[in-house]
Short mmCIF file of N, CA, C and O in Angstrom, two decimals:
data_model
loop_
_atom_site.label_atom_id
_atom_site.label_comp_id
_atom_site.label_asym_id
_atom_site.label_seq_id
_atom_site.Cartn_x
_atom_site.Cartn_y
_atom_site.Cartn_z
N GLN A 1 -25.84 -40.15 6.23
CA GLN A 1 -27.00 -40.05 5.37
C GLN A 1 -26.73 -40.80 4.06
O GLN A 1 -25.73 -40.57 3.40
N VAL A 2 -27.63 -41.69 3.73
CA VAL A 2 -27.49 -42.50 2.52
C VAL A 2 -28.45 -41.97 1.46
O VAL A 2 -29.62 -41.73 1.74
N GLN A 3 -27.94 -41.83 0.26
CA GLN A 3 -28.77 -41.47 -0.88
C GLN A 3 -28.90 -42.68 -1.79
O GLN A 3 -27.92 -43.38 -2.04
N LEU A 4 -30.12 -42.91 -2.28
CA LEU A 4 -30.40 -44.05 -3.13
C LEU A 4 -31.02 -43.56 -4.44
O LEU A 4 -31.87 -42.66 -4.42
N ALA A 5 -30.61 -44.16 -5.55
CA ALA A 5 -31.15 -43.78 -6.85
C ALA A 5 -31.43 -45.03 -7.66
O ALA A 5 -30.50 -45.80 -7.95
N GLU A 6 -32.69 -45.21 -8.03
CA GLU A 6 -33.10 -46.37 -8.82
C GLU A 6 -33.06 -46.06 -10.31
O GLU A 6 -33.19 -44.90 -10.73
N SER A 7 -32.92 -47.10 -11.10
CA SER A 7 -33.00 -46.99 -12.55
C SER A 7 -33.43 -48.34 -13.10
O SER A 7 -33.41 -49.35 -12.39
N GLY A 8 -33.80 -48.34 -14.37
CA GLY A 8 -34.11 -49.59 -15.05
C GLY A 8 -35.57 -49.86 -15.30
O GLY A 8 -35.90 -50.87 -15.93
N GLY A 9 -36.44 -49.00 -14.81
CA GLY A 9 -37.86 -49.21 -15.06
C GLY A 9 -38.22 -48.97 -16.51
O GLY A 9 -37.40 -48.49 -17.30
N GLY A 10 -39.45 -49.31 -16.86
CA GLY A 10 -39.90 -49.09 -18.22
C GLY A 10 -41.22 -49.75 -18.50
O GLY A 10 -41.88 -50.27 -17.58
N LEU A 11 -41.59 -49.75 -19.78
CA LEU A 11 -42.83 -50.37 -20.24
C LEU A 11 -42.49 -51.66 -20.97
O LEU A 11 -41.71 -51.64 -21.94
N VAL A 12 -43.03 -52.76 -20.49
CA VAL A 12 -42.77 -54.06 -21.10
C VAL A 12 -44.09 -54.81 -21.24
O VAL A 12 -45.11 -54.40 -20.70
N GLN A 13 -44.02 -55.93 -21.95
CA GLN A 13 -45.19 -56.78 -22.11
C GLN A 13 -45.16 -57.92 -21.09
O GLN A 13 -44.09 -58.28 -20.58
N ALA A 14 -46.31 -58.46 -20.82
CA ALA A 14 -46.39 -59.60 -19.92
C ALA A 14 -45.47 -60.72 -20.42
O ALA A 14 -45.42 -61.00 -21.62
N GLY A 15 -44.73 -61.31 -19.48
CA GLY A 15 -43.79 -62.36 -19.81
C GLY A 15 -42.36 -61.88 -20.02
O GLY A 15 -41.44 -62.70 -20.04
N ASP A 16 -42.20 -60.58 -20.17
CA ASP A 16 -40.86 -60.01 -20.37
C ASP A 16 -40.10 -59.93 -19.05
O ASP A 16 -40.65 -60.21 -17.98
N SER A 17 -38.86 -59.48 -19.17
CA SER A 17 -37.99 -59.31 -18.01
C SER A 17 -37.47 -57.88 -17.94
O SER A 17 -37.38 -57.18 -18.95
N LEU A 18 -37.15 -57.46 -16.72
CA LEU A 18 -36.49 -56.18 -16.48
C LEU A 18 -35.53 -56.36 -15.31
O LEU A 18 -35.78 -57.20 -14.43
N ARG A 19 -34.47 -55.57 -15.32
CA ARG A 19 -33.59 -55.54 -14.16
C ARG A 19 -33.53 -54.12 -13.63
O ARG A 19 -33.13 -53.19 -14.35
N LEU A 20 -33.94 -53.97 -12.40
CA LEU A 20 -33.84 -52.69 -11.73
C LEU A 20 -32.50 -52.60 -11.00
O LEU A 20 -32.01 -53.60 -10.47
N SER A 21 -31.95 -51.40 -10.99
CA SER A 21 -30.70 -51.15 -10.29
C SER A 21 -30.89 -50.02 -9.30
O SER A 21 -31.72 -49.12 -9.51
N CYS A 22 -30.11 -50.06 -8.23
CA CYS A 22 -30.14 -49.00 -7.24
C CYS A 22 -28.71 -48.75 -6.77
O CYS A 22 -28.04 -49.69 -6.33
N VAL A 23 -28.26 -47.53 -6.91
CA VAL A 23 -26.92 -47.17 -6.45
C VAL A 23 -27.04 -46.36 -5.17
O VAL A 23 -27.89 -45.49 -5.03
N ALA A 24 -26.17 -46.69 -4.23
CA ALA A 24 -26.17 -46.03 -2.93
C ALA A 24 -24.92 -45.17 -2.78
O ALA A 24 -23.84 -45.53 -3.25
N SER A 25 -25.09 -44.03 -2.11
CA SER A 25 -23.95 -43.16 -1.84
C SER A 25 -24.14 -42.52 -0.47
O SER A 25 -25.24 -42.47 0.05
N GLY A 26 -23.04 -42.08 0.10
CA GLY A 26 -23.11 -41.35 1.35
C GLY A 26 -22.99 -42.20 2.59
O GLY A 26 -23.12 -41.68 3.70
N GLY A 27 -22.77 -43.48 2.45
CA GLY A 27 -22.64 -44.35 3.61
C GLY A 27 -21.79 -45.55 3.26
O GLY A 27 -21.34 -45.70 2.13
N THR A 28 -21.56 -46.41 4.26
CA THR A 28 -20.83 -47.65 4.02
C THR A 28 -21.84 -48.71 3.62
O THR A 28 -22.54 -49.28 4.47
N PHE A 29 -21.88 -49.00 2.34
CA PHE A 29 -22.96 -49.80 1.77
C PHE A 29 -23.09 -51.16 2.44
O PHE A 29 -24.20 -51.63 2.70
N ARG A 30 -21.97 -51.80 2.73
CA ARG A 30 -22.03 -53.16 3.26
C ARG A 30 -22.67 -53.22 4.65
O ARG A 30 -23.04 -54.29 5.12
N ASN A 31 -22.81 -52.07 5.28
CA ASN A 31 -23.41 -52.02 6.61
C ASN A 31 -24.94 -51.94 6.59
O ASN A 31 -25.56 -51.89 7.66
N TYR A 32 -25.52 -51.94 5.39
CA TYR A 32 -26.96 -51.75 5.28
C TYR A 32 -27.64 -52.97 4.67
O TYR A 32 -27.15 -53.53 3.68
N GLY A 33 -28.75 -53.35 5.27
CA GLY A 33 -29.65 -54.25 4.59
C GLY A 33 -30.35 -53.47 3.50
O GLY A 33 -30.63 -52.28 3.67
N MET A 34 -30.64 -54.13 2.38
CA MET A 34 -31.24 -53.45 1.24
C MET A 34 -32.55 -54.14 0.86
O MET A 34 -32.68 -55.36 1.00
N GLY A 35 -33.47 -53.33 0.36
CA GLY A 35 -34.76 -53.91 -0.02
C GLY A 35 -35.38 -53.19 -1.20
O GLY A 35 -34.96 -52.10 -1.57
N TRP A 36 -36.36 -53.87 -1.77
CA TRP A 36 -37.19 -53.29 -2.83
C TRP A 36 -38.64 -53.34 -2.37
O TRP A 36 -39.11 -54.35 -1.84
N PHE A 37 -39.32 -52.24 -2.62
CA PHE A 37 -40.73 -52.12 -2.33
C PHE A 37 -41.43 -51.62 -3.60
O PHE A 37 -40.76 -51.15 -4.53
N ARG A 38 -42.73 -51.72 -3.64
CA ARG A 38 -43.47 -51.18 -4.79
C ARG A 38 -44.80 -50.62 -4.33
O ARG A 38 -45.35 -51.04 -3.31
N GLN A 39 -45.29 -49.68 -5.13
CA GLN A 39 -46.59 -49.09 -4.85
C GLN A 39 -47.37 -48.93 -6.15
O GLN A 39 -46.93 -48.22 -7.06
N ALA A 40 -48.46 -49.64 -6.23
CA ALA A 40 -49.34 -49.56 -7.39
C ALA A 40 -50.36 -48.45 -7.18
O ALA A 40 -50.64 -48.05 -6.05
N PRO A 41 -50.94 -47.94 -8.28
CA PRO A 41 -51.93 -46.86 -8.14
C PRO A 41 -53.08 -47.25 -7.23
O PRO A 41 -53.66 -48.33 -7.37
N GLY A 42 -53.38 -46.39 -6.27
CA GLY A 42 -54.49 -46.63 -5.36
C GLY A 42 -54.22 -47.66 -4.28
O GLY A 42 -55.13 -48.01 -3.52
N LYS A 43 -52.98 -48.14 -4.19
CA LYS A 43 -52.65 -49.15 -3.19
C LYS A 43 -51.53 -48.67 -2.29
O LYS A 43 -50.81 -47.74 -2.62
N GLU A 44 -51.39 -49.33 -1.15
CA GLU A 44 -50.31 -48.99 -0.24
C GLU A 44 -49.00 -49.59 -0.76
O GLU A 44 -48.98 -50.58 -1.49
N ARG A 45 -47.91 -48.98 -0.32
CA ARG A 45 -46.61 -49.52 -0.65
C ARG A 45 -46.43 -50.88 0.01
O ARG A 45 -46.80 -51.07 1.17
N GLU A 46 -45.87 -51.83 -0.74
CA GLU A 46 -45.69 -53.18 -0.22
C GLU A 46 -44.25 -53.66 -0.40
O GLU A 46 -43.55 -53.25 -1.33
N PHE A 47 -43.87 -54.54 0.49
CA PHE A 47 -42.56 -55.17 0.44
C PHE A 47 -42.48 -56.12 -0.75
O PHE A 47 -43.42 -56.86 -1.02
N VAL A 48 -41.34 -56.11 -1.45
CA VAL A 48 -41.11 -57.03 -2.55
C VAL A 48 -40.00 -58.02 -2.22
O VAL A 48 -40.20 -59.23 -2.30
N ALA A 49 -38.83 -57.51 -1.85
CA ALA A 49 -37.69 -58.37 -1.60
C ALA A 49 -36.67 -57.63 -0.74
O ALA A 49 -36.63 -56.40 -0.74
N SER A 50 -35.84 -58.40 -0.04
CA SER A 50 -34.77 -57.79 0.74
C SER A 50 -33.57 -58.73 0.76
O SER A 50 -33.71 -59.94 0.55
N ILE A 51 -32.41 -58.15 1.05
CA ILE A 51 -31.17 -58.91 1.17
C ILE A 51 -30.42 -58.38 2.37
O ILE A 51 -30.24 -57.17 2.54
N ARG A 52 -29.98 -59.29 3.24
CA ARG A 52 -29.35 -58.88 4.48
C ARG A 52 -27.93 -58.40 4.26
O ARG A 52 -27.26 -58.77 3.30
N ARG A 53 -27.47 -57.60 5.20
CA ARG A 53 -26.15 -57.00 5.06
C ARG A 53 -25.04 -57.96 5.41
O ARG A 53 -23.95 -57.87 4.87
N ASN A 54 -25.27 -58.90 6.31
CA ASN A 54 -24.16 -59.71 6.79
C ASN A 54 -24.02 -61.02 6.03
O ASN A 54 -22.95 -61.33 5.50
N ASP A 55 -25.10 -61.77 5.93
CA ASP A 55 -24.98 -63.09 5.32
C ASP A 55 -25.57 -63.17 3.91
O ASP A 55 -25.48 -64.19 3.25
N GLY A 56 -26.16 -62.06 3.47
CA GLY A 56 -26.71 -62.04 2.11
C GLY A 56 -27.98 -62.84 1.95
O GLY A 56 -28.42 -63.07 0.81
N ASN A 57 -28.59 -63.26 3.05
CA ASN A 57 -29.86 -63.99 2.93
C ASN A 57 -30.92 -63.10 2.28
O ASN A 57 -30.96 -61.89 2.49
N THR A 58 -31.76 -63.74 1.49
CA THR A 58 -32.78 -63.00 0.75
C THR A 58 -34.19 -63.42 1.17
O THR A 58 -34.41 -64.55 1.62
N TYR A 59 -35.11 -62.49 1.00
CA TYR A 59 -36.51 -62.71 1.38
C TYR A 59 -37.39 -62.09 0.29
O TYR A 59 -37.04 -61.06 -0.28
N TYR A 60 -38.52 -62.75 0.04
CA TYR A 60 -39.42 -62.30 -1.02
C TYR A 60 -40.87 -62.37 -0.57
O TYR A 60 -41.25 -63.26 0.20
N THR A 61 -41.67 -61.47 -1.09
CA THR A 61 -43.10 -61.63 -0.93
C THR A 61 -43.55 -62.79 -1.80
O THR A 61 -42.93 -63.08 -2.84
N ASP A 62 -44.61 -63.46 -1.39
CA ASP A 62 -45.00 -64.70 -2.06
C ASP A 62 -45.28 -64.50 -3.55
O ASP A 62 -44.97 -65.38 -4.36
N SER A 63 -45.85 -63.39 -3.93
CA SER A 63 -46.26 -63.21 -5.32
C SER A 63 -45.11 -63.11 -6.30
O SER A 63 -45.32 -63.24 -7.51
N VAL A 64 -43.90 -62.89 -5.81
CA VAL A 64 -42.75 -62.77 -6.73
C VAL A 64 -41.76 -63.92 -6.59
O VAL A 64 -40.79 -63.98 -7.35
N LYS A 65 -41.97 -64.80 -5.64
CA LYS A 65 -41.04 -65.93 -5.45
C LYS A 65 -40.96 -66.75 -6.73
O LYS A 65 -41.97 -67.09 -7.34
N GLY A 66 -39.72 -67.07 -7.11
CA GLY A 66 -39.50 -67.84 -8.32
C GLY A 66 -39.43 -66.99 -9.58
O GLY A 66 -39.04 -67.50 -10.64
N ARG A 67 -39.82 -65.73 -9.50
CA ARG A 67 -39.77 -64.83 -10.66
C ARG A 67 -38.76 -63.70 -10.48
O ARG A 67 -38.12 -63.29 -11.44
N PHE A 68 -38.65 -63.18 -9.28
CA PHE A 68 -37.75 -62.06 -8.99
C PHE A 68 -36.54 -62.54 -8.19
O PHE A 68 -36.66 -63.45 -7.36
N THR A 69 -35.41 -61.89 -8.42
CA THR A 69 -34.20 -62.19 -7.67
C THR A 69 -33.53 -60.89 -7.25
O THR A 69 -33.24 -60.03 -8.10
N ILE A 70 -33.28 -60.75 -5.96
CA ILE A 70 -32.55 -59.59 -5.45
C ILE A 70 -31.09 -59.98 -5.25
O ILE A 70 -30.78 -61.10 -4.83
N SER A 71 -30.20 -59.07 -5.56
CA SER A 71 -28.77 -59.31 -5.37
C SER A 71 -28.08 -57.98 -5.06
O SER A 71 -28.66 -56.92 -5.27
N ARG A 72 -26.87 -58.09 -4.56
CA ARG A 72 -26.12 -56.87 -4.24
C ARG A 72 -24.66 -57.04 -4.63
O ARG A 72 -24.13 -58.16 -4.63
N ASP A 73 -24.03 -55.92 -4.94
CA ASP A 73 -22.61 -55.89 -5.25
C ASP A 73 -22.01 -54.83 -4.33
O ASP A 73 -22.10 -53.63 -4.61
N ASN A 74 -21.41 -55.28 -3.24
CA ASN A 74 -20.89 -54.33 -2.26
C ASN A 74 -19.73 -53.50 -2.80
O ASN A 74 -19.50 -52.38 -2.36
N ALA A 75 -19.00 -54.04 -3.76
CA ALA A 75 -17.88 -53.30 -4.34
C ALA A 75 -18.36 -52.11 -5.17
O ALA A 75 -17.64 -51.12 -5.32
N LYS A 76 -19.56 -52.23 -5.70
CA LYS A 76 -20.11 -51.17 -6.55
C LYS A 76 -21.20 -50.36 -5.86
O LYS A 76 -21.78 -49.47 -6.48
N ASN A 77 -21.51 -50.71 -4.62
CA ASN A 77 -22.60 -50.02 -3.90
C ASN A 77 -23.93 -50.14 -4.64
O ASN A 77 -24.70 -49.17 -4.70
N MET A 78 -24.19 -51.31 -5.16
CA MET A 78 -25.38 -51.53 -5.98
C MET A 78 -26.23 -52.67 -5.42
O MET A 78 -25.72 -53.64 -4.88
N VAL A 79 -27.52 -52.51 -5.60
CA VAL A 79 -28.46 -53.59 -5.36
C VAL A 79 -29.34 -53.70 -6.61
O VAL A 79 -29.66 -52.69 -7.24
N TYR A 80 -29.70 -54.93 -6.95
CA TYR A 80 -30.44 -55.19 -8.18
C TYR A 80 -31.71 -55.97 -7.87
O TYR A 80 -31.80 -56.70 -6.89
N LEU A 81 -32.67 -55.83 -8.76
CA LEU A 81 -33.86 -56.66 -8.73
C LEU A 81 -34.10 -57.17 -10.14
O LEU A 81 -34.51 -56.41 -11.01
N GLN A 82 -33.78 -58.44 -10.34
CA GLN A 82 -34.04 -59.09 -11.62
C GLN A 82 -35.48 -59.58 -11.61
O GLN A 82 -35.85 -60.38 -10.76
N MET A 83 -36.27 -59.10 -12.55
CA MET A 83 -37.68 -59.44 -12.60
C MET A 83 -37.98 -60.19 -13.88
O MET A 83 -37.80 -59.64 -14.98
N ASN A 84 -38.39 -61.44 -13.75
CA ASN A 84 -38.70 -62.28 -14.89
C ASN A 84 -40.19 -62.62 -14.91
O ASN A 84 -40.86 -62.53 -13.88
N ILE A 85 -40.65 -63.03 -16.06
CA ILE A 85 -42.05 -63.44 -16.24
C ILE A 85 -42.97 -62.38 -15.63
O ILE A 85 -43.85 -62.67 -14.80
N LEU A 86 -42.78 -61.17 -16.06
CA LEU A 86 -43.56 -60.06 -15.49
C LEU A 86 -45.03 -60.19 -15.84
O LEU A 86 -45.40 -60.67 -16.92
N ARG A 87 -45.84 -59.73 -14.89
CA ARG A 87 -47.29 -59.78 -15.04
C ARG A 87 -47.87 -58.37 -14.95
O ARG A 87 -47.25 -57.48 -14.34
N PRO A 88 -49.05 -58.14 -15.50
CA PRO A 88 -49.65 -56.81 -15.38
C PRO A 88 -49.79 -56.35 -13.93
O PRO A 88 -49.65 -55.14 -13.65
N GLU A 89 -50.01 -57.28 -13.02
CA GLU A 89 -50.16 -56.90 -11.61
C GLU A 89 -48.83 -56.50 -10.97
O GLU A 89 -48.81 -56.05 -9.82
N ASP A 90 -47.72 -56.64 -11.68
CA ASP A 90 -46.44 -56.14 -11.18
C ASP A 90 -46.27 -54.64 -11.47
O ASP A 90 -45.29 -54.04 -11.02
N THR A 91 -47.20 -54.07 -12.21
CA THR A 91 -47.13 -52.65 -12.52
C THR A 91 -47.16 -51.82 -11.25
O THR A 91 -48.06 -51.96 -10.42
N ALA A 92 -46.15 -50.96 -11.08
CA ALA A 92 -46.04 -50.15 -9.87
C ALA A 92 -44.82 -49.25 -9.98
O ALA A 92 -44.00 -49.43 -10.89
N VAL A 93 -44.71 -48.34 -9.05
CA VAL A 93 -43.46 -47.62 -8.84
C VAL A 93 -42.64 -48.46 -7.87
O VAL A 93 -43.13 -48.83 -6.79
N TYR A 94 -41.42 -48.76 -8.25
CA TYR A 94 -40.54 -49.59 -7.43
C TYR A 94 -39.51 -48.71 -6.72
O TYR A 94 -38.87 -47.86 -7.35
N TYR A 95 -39.38 -48.94 -5.42
CA TYR A 95 -38.50 -48.15 -4.57
C TYR A 95 -37.41 -49.03 -3.97
O TYR A 95 -37.67 -50.14 -3.51
N CYS A 96 -36.23 -48.49 -3.94
CA CYS A 96 -35.10 -49.09 -3.25
C CYS A 96 -35.05 -48.51 -1.83
O CYS A 96 -35.34 -47.31 -1.64
N ALA A 97 -34.68 -49.33 -0.86
CA ALA A 97 -34.61 -48.87 0.52
C ALA A 97 -33.41 -49.49 1.22
O ALA A 97 -32.95 -50.57 0.84
N ALA A 98 -32.94 -48.80 2.27
CA ALA A 98 -31.80 -49.27 3.04
C ALA A 98 -32.10 -49.12 4.52
O ALA A 98 -32.81 -48.21 4.94
N ARG A 99 -31.53 -50.05 5.31
CA ARG A 99 -31.69 -49.93 6.75
C ARG A 99 -30.43 -50.41 7.45
O ARG A 99 -29.78 -51.34 7.01
N GLY A 100 -30.14 -49.74 8.57
CA GLY A 100 -28.95 -50.09 9.33
C GLY A 100 -29.22 -51.16 10.36
O GLY A 100 -28.31 -51.84 10.79
N GLY A 101 -30.48 -51.31 10.78
CA GLY A 101 -30.83 -52.31 11.77
C GLY A 101 -31.76 -53.34 11.17
O GLY A 101 -31.70 -53.63 9.99
N MET A 102 -32.63 -53.88 12.01
CA MET A 102 -33.54 -54.92 11.55
C MET A 102 -34.99 -54.47 11.60
O MET A 102 -35.89 -55.26 11.33
N ASN A 103 -35.22 -53.25 11.94
CA ASN A 103 -36.59 -52.78 12.06
C ASN A 103 -36.99 -51.88 10.90
O ASN A 103 -37.26 -52.36 9.82
N SER A 104 -37.03 -50.61 11.13
CA SER A 104 -37.56 -49.72 10.10
C SER A 104 -36.55 -49.50 8.99
O SER A 104 -35.34 -49.64 9.17
N TRP A 105 -37.07 -49.18 7.81
CA TRP A 105 -36.25 -48.83 6.67
C TRP A 105 -35.96 -47.32 6.76
O TRP A 105 -36.87 -46.51 6.84
N ASP A 106 -34.67 -47.01 6.75
CA ASP A 106 -34.25 -45.65 7.08
C ASP A 106 -34.16 -44.73 5.87
O ASP A 106 -34.36 -43.52 5.99
N TYR A 107 -33.82 -45.28 4.72
CA TYR A 107 -33.55 -44.46 3.55
C TYR A 107 -34.30 -45.02 2.34
O TYR A 107 -34.41 -46.24 2.18
N TRP A 108 -34.76 -44.10 1.49
CA TRP A 108 -35.55 -44.47 0.32
C TRP A 108 -35.09 -43.73 -0.91
O TRP A 108 -34.65 -42.57 -0.83
N GLY A 109 -35.19 -44.40 -2.05
CA GLY A 109 -34.96 -43.74 -3.32
C GLY A 109 -36.22 -43.05 -3.81
O GLY A 109 -37.27 -43.08 -3.14
N GLN A 110 -36.12 -42.47 -4.99
CA GLN A 110 -37.24 -41.69 -5.53
C GLN A 110 -38.22 -42.56 -6.32
O GLN A 110 -39.33 -42.12 -6.62
N GLY A 111 -37.81 -43.76 -6.63
CA GLY A 111 -38.68 -44.70 -7.33
C GLY A 111 -38.48 -44.72 -8.83
O GLY A 111 -38.03 -43.75 -9.43
N THR A 112 -38.80 -45.86 -9.42
CA THR A 112 -38.76 -46.02 -10.87
C THR A 112 -40.02 -46.77 -11.30
O THR A 112 -40.43 -47.74 -10.66
N GLN A 113 -40.64 -46.30 -12.38
CA GLN A 113 -41.92 -46.85 -12.83
C GLN A 113 -41.71 -48.11 -13.64
O GLN A 113 -40.91 -48.13 -14.58
N VAL A 114 -42.45 -49.13 -13.30
CA VAL A 114 -42.51 -50.36 -14.09
C VAL A 114 -43.96 -50.55 -14.53
O VAL A 114 -44.87 -50.59 -13.69
N THR A 115 -44.15 -50.66 -15.84
CA THR A 115 -45.49 -50.87 -16.38
C THR A 115 -45.47 -52.12 -17.25
O THR A 115 -44.65 -52.23 -18.15
N VAL A 116 -46.36 -53.05 -16.93
CA VAL A 116 -46.43 -54.31 -17.66
C VAL A 116 -47.78 -54.38 -18.36
O VAL A 116 -48.83 -54.38 -17.72
N SER A 117 -47.74 -54.43 -19.68
CA SER A 117 -48.99 -54.48 -20.45
C SER A 117 -49.36 -55.92 -20.74
O SER A 117 -48.50 -56.80 -20.86
N SER A 118 -50.64 -56.16 -20.85
CA SER A 118 -51.13 -57.53 -21.09
C SER A 118 -51.22 -57.85 -22.57
O SER A 118 -51.05 -56.98 -23.42
#
């Protein structure tokens, strides 16, 4: 059983940057693919970014490409989401997720709020 805990959210202005962090415990971190998702008010949760467990390849939803960067530190059991040039439409609760395979995401954090004012 893997436990995930996000941190780093907050209230910022458009154009600012934030770095979200997620610490994992209870499992062998390097064995999990890691991802970030977000859910805005009144909307479904959506994929933001992911990083593979074996080769570290990264994937992004189109709206964040060139602005967000996902990374991981296997020695620290951490995954990060560097968010630059934030926009009001990035406002959401951001969730960290982990998966052991290539299909469903097995574990989720509690989320951290990101609010971007215009």
